PDB file of C-alpha atoms in Angstrom:
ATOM      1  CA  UNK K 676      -6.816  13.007 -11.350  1.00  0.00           C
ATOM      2  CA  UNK K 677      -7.325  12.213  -7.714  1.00  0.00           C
ATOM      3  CA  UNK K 678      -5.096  13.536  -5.183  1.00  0.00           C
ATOM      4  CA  UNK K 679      -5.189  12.495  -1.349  1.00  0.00           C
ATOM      5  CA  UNK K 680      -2.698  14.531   0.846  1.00  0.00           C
ATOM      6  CA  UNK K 681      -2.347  13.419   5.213  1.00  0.00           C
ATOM      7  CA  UNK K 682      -2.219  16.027   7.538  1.00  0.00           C
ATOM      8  CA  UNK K 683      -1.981  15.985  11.564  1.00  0.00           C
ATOM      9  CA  UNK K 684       0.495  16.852  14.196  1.00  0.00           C
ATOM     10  CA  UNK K 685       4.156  14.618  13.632  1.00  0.00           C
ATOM     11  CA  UNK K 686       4.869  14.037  17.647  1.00  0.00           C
ATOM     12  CA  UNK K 687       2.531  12.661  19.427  1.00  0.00           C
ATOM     13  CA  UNK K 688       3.352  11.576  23.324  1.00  0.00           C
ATOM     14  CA  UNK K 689       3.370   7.873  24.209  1.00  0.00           C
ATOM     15  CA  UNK K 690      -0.073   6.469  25.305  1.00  0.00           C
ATOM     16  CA  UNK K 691      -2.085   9.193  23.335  1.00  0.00           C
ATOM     17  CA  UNK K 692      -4.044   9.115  20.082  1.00  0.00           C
ATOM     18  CA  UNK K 693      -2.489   9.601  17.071  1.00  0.00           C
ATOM     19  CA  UNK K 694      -5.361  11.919  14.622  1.00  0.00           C
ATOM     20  CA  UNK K 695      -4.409  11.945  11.422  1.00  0.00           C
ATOM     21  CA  UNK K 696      -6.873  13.282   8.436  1.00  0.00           C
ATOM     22  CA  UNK K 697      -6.472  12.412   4.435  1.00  0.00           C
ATOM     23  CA  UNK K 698      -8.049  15.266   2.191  1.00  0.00           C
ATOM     24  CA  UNK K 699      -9.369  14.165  -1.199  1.00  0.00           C
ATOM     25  CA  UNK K 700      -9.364  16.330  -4.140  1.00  0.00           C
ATOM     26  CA  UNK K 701     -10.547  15.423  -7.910  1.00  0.00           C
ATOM     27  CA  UNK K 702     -12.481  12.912  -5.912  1.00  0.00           C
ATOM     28  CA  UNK K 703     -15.599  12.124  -3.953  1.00  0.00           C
ATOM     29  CA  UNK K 704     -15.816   9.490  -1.346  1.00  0.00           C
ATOM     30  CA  UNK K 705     -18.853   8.341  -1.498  1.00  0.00           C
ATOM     31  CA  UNK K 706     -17.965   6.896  -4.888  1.00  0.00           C
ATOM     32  CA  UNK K 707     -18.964   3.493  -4.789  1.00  0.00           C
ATOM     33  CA  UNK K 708     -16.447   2.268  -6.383  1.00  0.00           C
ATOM     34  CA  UNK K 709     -13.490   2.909  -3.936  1.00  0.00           C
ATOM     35  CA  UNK K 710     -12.814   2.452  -0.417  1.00  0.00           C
ATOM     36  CA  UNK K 711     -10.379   4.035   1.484  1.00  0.00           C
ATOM     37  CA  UNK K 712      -7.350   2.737   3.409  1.00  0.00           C
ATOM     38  CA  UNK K 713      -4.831   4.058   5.909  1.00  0.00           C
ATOM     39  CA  UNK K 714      -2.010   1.940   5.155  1.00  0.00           C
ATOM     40  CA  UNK K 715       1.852   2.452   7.846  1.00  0.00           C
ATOM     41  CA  UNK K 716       5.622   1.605   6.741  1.00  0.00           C
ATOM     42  CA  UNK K 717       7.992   2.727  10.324  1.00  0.00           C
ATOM     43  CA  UNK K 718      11.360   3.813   9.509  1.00  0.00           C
ATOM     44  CA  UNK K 719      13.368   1.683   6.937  1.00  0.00           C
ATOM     45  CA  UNK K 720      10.880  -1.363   7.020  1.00  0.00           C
ATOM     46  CA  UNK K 721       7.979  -2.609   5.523  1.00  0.00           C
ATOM     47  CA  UNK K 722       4.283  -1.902   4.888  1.00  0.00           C
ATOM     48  CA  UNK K 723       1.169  -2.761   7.043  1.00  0.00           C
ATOM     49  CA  UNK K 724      -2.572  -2.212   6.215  1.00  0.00           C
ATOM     50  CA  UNK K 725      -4.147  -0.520   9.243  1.00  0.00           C
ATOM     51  CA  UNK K 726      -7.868  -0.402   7.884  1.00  0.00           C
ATOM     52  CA  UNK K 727     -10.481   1.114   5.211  1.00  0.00           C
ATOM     53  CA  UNK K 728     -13.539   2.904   5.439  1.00  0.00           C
ATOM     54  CA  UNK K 729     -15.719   3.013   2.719  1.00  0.00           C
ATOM     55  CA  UNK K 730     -18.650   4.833   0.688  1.00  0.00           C
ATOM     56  CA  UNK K 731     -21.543   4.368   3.209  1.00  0.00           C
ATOM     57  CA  UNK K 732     -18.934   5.117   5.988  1.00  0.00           C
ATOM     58  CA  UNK K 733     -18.452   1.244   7.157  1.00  0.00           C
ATOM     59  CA  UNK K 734     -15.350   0.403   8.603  1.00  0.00           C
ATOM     60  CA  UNK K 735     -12.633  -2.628   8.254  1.00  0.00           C
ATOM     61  CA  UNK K 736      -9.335  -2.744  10.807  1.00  0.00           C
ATOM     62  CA  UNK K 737      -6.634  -4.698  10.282  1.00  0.00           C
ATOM     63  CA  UNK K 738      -6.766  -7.086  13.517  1.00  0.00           C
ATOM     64  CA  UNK K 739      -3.545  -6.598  15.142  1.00  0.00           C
ATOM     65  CA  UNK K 740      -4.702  -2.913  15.838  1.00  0.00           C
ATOM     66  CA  UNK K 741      -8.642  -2.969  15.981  1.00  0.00           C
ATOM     67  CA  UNK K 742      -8.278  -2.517  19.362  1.00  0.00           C
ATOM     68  CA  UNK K 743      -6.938   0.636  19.191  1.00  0.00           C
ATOM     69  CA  UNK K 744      -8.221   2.068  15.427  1.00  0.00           C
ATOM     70  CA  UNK K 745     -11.242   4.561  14.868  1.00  0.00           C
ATOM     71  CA  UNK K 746     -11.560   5.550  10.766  1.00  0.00           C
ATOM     72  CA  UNK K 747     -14.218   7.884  10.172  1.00  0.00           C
ATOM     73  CA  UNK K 748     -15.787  10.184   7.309  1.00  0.00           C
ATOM     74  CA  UNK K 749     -16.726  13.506   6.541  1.00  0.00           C
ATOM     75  CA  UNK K 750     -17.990  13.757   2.833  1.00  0.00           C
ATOM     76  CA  UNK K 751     -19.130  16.918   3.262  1.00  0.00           C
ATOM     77  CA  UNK K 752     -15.534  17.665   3.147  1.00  0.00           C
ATOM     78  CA  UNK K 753     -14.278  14.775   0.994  1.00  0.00           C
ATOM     79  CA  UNK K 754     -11.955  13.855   4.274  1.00  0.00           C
ATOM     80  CA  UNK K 755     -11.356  10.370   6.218  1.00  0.00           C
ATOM     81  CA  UNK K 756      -9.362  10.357   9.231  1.00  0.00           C
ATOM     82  CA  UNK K 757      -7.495   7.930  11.302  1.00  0.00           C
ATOM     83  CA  UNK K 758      -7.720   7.563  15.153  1.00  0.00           C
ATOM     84  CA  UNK K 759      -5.062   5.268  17.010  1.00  0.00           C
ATOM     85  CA  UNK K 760      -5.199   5.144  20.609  1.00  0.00           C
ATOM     86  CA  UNK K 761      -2.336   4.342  23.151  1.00  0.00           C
ATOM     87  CA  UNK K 762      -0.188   4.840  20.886  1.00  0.00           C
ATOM     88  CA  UNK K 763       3.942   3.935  21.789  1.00  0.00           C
ATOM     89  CA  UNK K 764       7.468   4.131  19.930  1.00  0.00           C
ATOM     90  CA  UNK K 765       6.169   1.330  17.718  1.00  0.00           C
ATOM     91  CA  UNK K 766       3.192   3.062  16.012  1.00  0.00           C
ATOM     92  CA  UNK K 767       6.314   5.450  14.650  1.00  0.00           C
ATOM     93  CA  UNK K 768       5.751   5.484  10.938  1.00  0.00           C
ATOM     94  CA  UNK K 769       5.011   7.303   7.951  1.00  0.00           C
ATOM     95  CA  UNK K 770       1.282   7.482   7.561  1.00  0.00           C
ATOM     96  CA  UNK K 771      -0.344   6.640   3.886  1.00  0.00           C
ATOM     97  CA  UNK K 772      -3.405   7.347   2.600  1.00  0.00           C
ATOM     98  CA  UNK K 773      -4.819   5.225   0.362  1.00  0.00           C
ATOM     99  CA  UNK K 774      -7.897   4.782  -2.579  1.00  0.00           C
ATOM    100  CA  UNK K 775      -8.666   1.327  -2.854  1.00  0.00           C
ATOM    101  CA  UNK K 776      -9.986   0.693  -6.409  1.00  0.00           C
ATOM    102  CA  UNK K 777     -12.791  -2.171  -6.682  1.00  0.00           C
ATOM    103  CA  UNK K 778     -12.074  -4.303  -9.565  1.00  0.00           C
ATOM    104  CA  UNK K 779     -14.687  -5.986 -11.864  1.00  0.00           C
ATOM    105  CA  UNK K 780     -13.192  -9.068 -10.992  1.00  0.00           C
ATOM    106  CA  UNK K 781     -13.552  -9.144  -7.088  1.00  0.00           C
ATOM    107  CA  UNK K 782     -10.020  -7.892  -6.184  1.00  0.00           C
ATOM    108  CA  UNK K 783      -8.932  -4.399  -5.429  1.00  0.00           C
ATOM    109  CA  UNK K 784      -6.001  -2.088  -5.615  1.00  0.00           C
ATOM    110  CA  UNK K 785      -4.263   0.937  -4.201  1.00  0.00           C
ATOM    111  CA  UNK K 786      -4.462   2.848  -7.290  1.00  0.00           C
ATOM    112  CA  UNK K 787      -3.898   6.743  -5.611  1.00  0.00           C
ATOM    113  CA  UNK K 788      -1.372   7.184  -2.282  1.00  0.00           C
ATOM    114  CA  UNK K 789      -0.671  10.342  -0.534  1.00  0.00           C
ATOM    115  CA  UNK K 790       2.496  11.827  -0.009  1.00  0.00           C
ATOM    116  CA  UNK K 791       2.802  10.412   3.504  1.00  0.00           C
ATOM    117  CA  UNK K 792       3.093  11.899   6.738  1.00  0.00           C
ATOM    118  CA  UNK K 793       5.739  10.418   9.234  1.00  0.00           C
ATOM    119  CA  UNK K 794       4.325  10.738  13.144  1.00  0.00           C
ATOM    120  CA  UNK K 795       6.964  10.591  15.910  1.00  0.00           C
ATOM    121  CA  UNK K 796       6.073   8.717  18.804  1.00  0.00           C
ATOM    122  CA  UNK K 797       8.196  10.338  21.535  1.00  0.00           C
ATOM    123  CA  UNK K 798       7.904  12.381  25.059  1.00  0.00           C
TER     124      UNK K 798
ATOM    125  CA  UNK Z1440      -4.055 -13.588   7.738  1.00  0.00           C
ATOM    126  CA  UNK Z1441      -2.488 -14.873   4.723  1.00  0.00           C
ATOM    127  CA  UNK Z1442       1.953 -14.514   4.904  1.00  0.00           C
ATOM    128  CA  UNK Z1443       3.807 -13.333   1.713  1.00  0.00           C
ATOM    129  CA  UNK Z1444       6.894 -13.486   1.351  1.00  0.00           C
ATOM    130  CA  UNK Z1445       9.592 -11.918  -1.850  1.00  0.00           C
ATOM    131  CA  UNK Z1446      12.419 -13.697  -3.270  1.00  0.00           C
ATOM    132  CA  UNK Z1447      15.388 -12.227  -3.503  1.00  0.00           C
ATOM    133  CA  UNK Z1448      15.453  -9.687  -0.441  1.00  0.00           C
ATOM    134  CA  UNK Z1449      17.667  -7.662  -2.848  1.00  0.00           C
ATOM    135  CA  UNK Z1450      19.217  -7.795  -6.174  1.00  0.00           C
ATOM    136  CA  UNK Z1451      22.083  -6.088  -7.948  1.00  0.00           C
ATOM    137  CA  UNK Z1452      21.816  -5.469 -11.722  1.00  0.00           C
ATOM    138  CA  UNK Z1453      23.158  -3.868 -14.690  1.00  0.00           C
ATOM    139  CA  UNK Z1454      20.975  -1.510 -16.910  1.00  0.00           C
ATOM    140  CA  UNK Z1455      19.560  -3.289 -19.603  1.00  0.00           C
ATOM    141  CA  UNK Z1456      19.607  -6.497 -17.823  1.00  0.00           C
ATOM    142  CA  UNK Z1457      16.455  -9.047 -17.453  1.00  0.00           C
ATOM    143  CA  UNK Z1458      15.446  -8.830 -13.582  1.00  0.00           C
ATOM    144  CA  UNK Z1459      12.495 -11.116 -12.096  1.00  0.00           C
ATOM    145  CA  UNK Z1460      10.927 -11.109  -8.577  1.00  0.00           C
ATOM    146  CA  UNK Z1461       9.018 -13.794  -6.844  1.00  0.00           C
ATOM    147  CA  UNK Z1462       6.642 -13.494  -4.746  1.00  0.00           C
ATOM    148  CA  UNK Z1463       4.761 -16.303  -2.612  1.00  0.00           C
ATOM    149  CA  UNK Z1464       1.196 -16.387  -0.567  1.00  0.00           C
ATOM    150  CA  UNK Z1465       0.364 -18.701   2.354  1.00  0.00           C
ATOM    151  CA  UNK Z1466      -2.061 -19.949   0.424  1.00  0.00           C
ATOM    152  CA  UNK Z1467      -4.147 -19.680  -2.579  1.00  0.00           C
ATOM    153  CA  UNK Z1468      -5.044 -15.888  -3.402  1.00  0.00           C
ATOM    154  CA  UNK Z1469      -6.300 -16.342  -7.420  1.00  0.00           C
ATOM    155  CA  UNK Z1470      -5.110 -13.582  -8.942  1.00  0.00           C
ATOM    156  CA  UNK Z1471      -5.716 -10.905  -6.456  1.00  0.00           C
ATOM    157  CA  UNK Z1472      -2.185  -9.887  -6.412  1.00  0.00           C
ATOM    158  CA  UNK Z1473      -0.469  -6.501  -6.675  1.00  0.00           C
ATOM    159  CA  UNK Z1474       2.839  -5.172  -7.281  1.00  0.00           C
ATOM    160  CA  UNK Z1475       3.821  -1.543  -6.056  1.00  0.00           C
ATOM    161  CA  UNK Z1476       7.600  -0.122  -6.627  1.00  0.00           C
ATOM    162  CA  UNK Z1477       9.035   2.876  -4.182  1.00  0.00           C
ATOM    163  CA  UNK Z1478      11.479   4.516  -4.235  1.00  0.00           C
ATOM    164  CA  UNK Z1479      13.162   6.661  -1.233  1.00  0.00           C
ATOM    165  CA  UNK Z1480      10.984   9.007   0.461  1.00  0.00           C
ATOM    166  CA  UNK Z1481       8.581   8.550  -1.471  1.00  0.00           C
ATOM    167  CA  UNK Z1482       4.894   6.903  -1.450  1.00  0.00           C
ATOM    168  CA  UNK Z1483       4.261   3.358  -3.324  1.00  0.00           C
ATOM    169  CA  UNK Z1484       3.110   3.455  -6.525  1.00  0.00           C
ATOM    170  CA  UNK Z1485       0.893   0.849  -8.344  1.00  0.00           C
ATOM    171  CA  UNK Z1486       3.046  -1.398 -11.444  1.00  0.00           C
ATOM    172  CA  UNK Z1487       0.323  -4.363 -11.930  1.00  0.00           C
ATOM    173  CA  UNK Z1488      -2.847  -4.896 -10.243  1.00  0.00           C
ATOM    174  CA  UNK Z1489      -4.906  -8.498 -10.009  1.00  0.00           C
ATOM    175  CA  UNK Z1490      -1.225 -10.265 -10.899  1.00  0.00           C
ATOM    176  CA  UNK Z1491      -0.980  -9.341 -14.826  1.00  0.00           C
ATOM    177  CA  UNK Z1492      -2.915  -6.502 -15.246  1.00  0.00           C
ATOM    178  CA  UNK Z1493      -0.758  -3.032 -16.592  1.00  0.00           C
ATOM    179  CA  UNK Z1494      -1.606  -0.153 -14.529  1.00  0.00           C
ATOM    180  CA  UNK Z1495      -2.125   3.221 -16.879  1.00  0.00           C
ATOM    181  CA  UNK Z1496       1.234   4.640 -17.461  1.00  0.00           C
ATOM    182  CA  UNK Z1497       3.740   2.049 -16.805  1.00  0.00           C
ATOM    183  CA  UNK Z1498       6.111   0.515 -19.435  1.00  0.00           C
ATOM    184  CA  UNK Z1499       5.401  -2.561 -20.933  1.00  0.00           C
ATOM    185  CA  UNK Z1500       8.714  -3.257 -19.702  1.00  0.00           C
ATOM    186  CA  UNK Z1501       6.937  -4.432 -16.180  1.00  0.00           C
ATOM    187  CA  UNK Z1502       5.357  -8.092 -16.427  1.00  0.00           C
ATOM    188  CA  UNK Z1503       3.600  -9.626 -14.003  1.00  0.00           C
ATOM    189  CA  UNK Z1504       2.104 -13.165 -13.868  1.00  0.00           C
ATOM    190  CA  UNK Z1505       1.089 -15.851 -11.564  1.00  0.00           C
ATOM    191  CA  UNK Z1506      -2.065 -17.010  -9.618  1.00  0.00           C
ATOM    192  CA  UNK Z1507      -2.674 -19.127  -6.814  1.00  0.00           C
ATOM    193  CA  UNK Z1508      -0.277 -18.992  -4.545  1.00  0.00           C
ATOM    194  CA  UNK Z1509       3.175 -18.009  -6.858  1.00  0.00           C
ATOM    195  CA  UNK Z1510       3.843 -15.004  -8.644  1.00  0.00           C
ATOM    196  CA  UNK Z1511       6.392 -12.963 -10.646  1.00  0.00           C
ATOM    197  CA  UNK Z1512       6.913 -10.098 -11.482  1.00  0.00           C
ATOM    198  CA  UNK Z1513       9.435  -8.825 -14.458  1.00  0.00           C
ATOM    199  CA  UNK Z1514      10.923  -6.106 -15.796  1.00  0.00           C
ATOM    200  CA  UNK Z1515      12.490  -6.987 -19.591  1.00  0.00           C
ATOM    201  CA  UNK Z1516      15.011  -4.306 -19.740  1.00  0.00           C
ATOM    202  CA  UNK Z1517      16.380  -2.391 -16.472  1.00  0.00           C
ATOM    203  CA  UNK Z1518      16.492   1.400 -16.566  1.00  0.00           C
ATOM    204  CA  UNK Z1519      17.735   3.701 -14.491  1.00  0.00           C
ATOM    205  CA  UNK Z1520      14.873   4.755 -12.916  1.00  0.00           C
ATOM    206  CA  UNK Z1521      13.349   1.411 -11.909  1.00  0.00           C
ATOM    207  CA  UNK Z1522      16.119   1.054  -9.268  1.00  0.00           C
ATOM    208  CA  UNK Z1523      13.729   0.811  -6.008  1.00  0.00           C
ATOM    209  CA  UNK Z1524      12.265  -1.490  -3.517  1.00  0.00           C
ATOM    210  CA  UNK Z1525       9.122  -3.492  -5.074  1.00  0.00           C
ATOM    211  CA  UNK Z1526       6.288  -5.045  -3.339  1.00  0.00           C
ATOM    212  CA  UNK Z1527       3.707  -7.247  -3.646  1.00  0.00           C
ATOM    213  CA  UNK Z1528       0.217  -6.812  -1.541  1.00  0.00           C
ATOM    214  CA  UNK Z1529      -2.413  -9.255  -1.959  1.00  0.00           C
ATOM    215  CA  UNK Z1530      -5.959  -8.468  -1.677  1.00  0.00           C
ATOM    216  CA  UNK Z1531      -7.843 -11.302  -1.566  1.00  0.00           C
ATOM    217  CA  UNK Z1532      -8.639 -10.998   1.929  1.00  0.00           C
ATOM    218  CA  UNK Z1533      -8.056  -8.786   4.927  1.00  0.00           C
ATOM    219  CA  UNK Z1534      -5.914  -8.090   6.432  1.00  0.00           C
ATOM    220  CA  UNK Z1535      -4.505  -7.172   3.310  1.00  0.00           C
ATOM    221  CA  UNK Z1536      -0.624  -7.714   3.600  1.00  0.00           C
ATOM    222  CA  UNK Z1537       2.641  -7.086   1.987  1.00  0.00           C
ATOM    223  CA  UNK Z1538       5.421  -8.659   0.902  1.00  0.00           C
ATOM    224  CA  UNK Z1539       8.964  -7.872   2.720  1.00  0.00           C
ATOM    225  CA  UNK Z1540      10.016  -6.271  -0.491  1.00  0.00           C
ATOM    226  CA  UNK Z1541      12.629  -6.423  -2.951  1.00  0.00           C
ATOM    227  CA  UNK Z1542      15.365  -3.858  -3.332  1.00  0.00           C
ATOM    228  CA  UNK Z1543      16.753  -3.704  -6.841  1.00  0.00           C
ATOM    229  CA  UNK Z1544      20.017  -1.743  -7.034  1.00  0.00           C
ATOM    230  CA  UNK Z1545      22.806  -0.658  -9.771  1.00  0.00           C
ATOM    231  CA  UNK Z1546      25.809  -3.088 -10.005  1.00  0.00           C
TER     232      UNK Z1546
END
């Protein structure tokens, strides 16, 4: 049974980067048949895909952010991690990470979530 | 990026009672459609992936259906512990988005 579980500092300061890092365990992510999202919901509202990176460490961003999103890899220690840049009281949120399961038929899922962190923006 | 949008915002219902969510897409997504329930403080988990399609451990008491660009999503018999906010996500392209949700409380 996979497990994913976020970890990084809660406050950040306006116009710094947020660093956040998802640790995978009963899992490998260089499976090919999973990518791997970082998906935000702020406080009492809705969800928002921020981006994926997958097995050979490419990257997707959701558009509205691209600007300001890095995802990167370590499979030496089955770890992604999430950069956002310049960040301000909107990018407060509760931080998900996510495996997206590749399905036969062309479609995908988020089969696996961790717990969530929430990040503060705030000076 | 493609809009979805969840019919009702919120419902109130009794246990036992017949409960079924809509959800819409901008335009035609097939079946890649997913439905995720969560409940407070806690992350989303996974009911139905690619619209009808029984994720491993949920009741047959969730039923989704739909393709193009209108789906559903049904639960037969509310319990207790299905009282939460669902979503659907669809995945046919990205940005993958999300629906607004649906809260679904005890009346």
């Amino acid at each position: 049974q996979v497990q994913l579980q976020e970890s990084g500092p809660g406050l950040v300061k306006p116009s710094q980067t947020l660093s956040l890092t998802c640790t995978v365990s009963g899992g490998s992510i260089s499976s090919g048949n999973y990518y791997w999202s970082w998906i935000r919901q702020p406080p009492g509202k809705g969800l928002e895909w921020i981006g994926n990176i997958n097995y050979s460490g490419s990257t997707e961003y959701n558009p509205s952010l691209e600007s300001r999103v890095t995802m990167s890899g370590d499979t030496s220690k089955e770890q992604f991690s999430l950069k956002l840049s310049s960040v301000t009281a909107a990018d407060t949120a509760v931080y998900y990470c996510a495996r997206d399961h590749l399905h036969g038929s062309g479609s995908s899922y988020f089969d696996s979530w961790g717990q969530g962190i929430l990040v503060t923006v705030s000076s | 990026d493609i809009q979805m949008t969840q019919s009702p915002s919120s419902l109130s219902a009794p246990v036992g009672d017949r409960v079924t969510i809509t959800c819409r897409a901008s335009q035609s997504i097939s079946s890649h459609l997913n439905w995720f329930q969560q409940k407070p403080g806690k992350a989303p988990k996974l009911l139905v992936f690619a619209a009808s399609n029984l994720q491993s451990g949920v009741p047959s008491s969730f039923i989704g259906s739909g393709s193009g660009t209108e789906f559903t999503l049904t639960i037969s018999s509310l319990q207790p512990e299905d009282f939460a906010t669902y979503y659907c996500q669809q995945s046919y392209s990205t940005p993958f988005t999300f629906g607004p949700g649906t809260k679904v409380d005890i009346k």
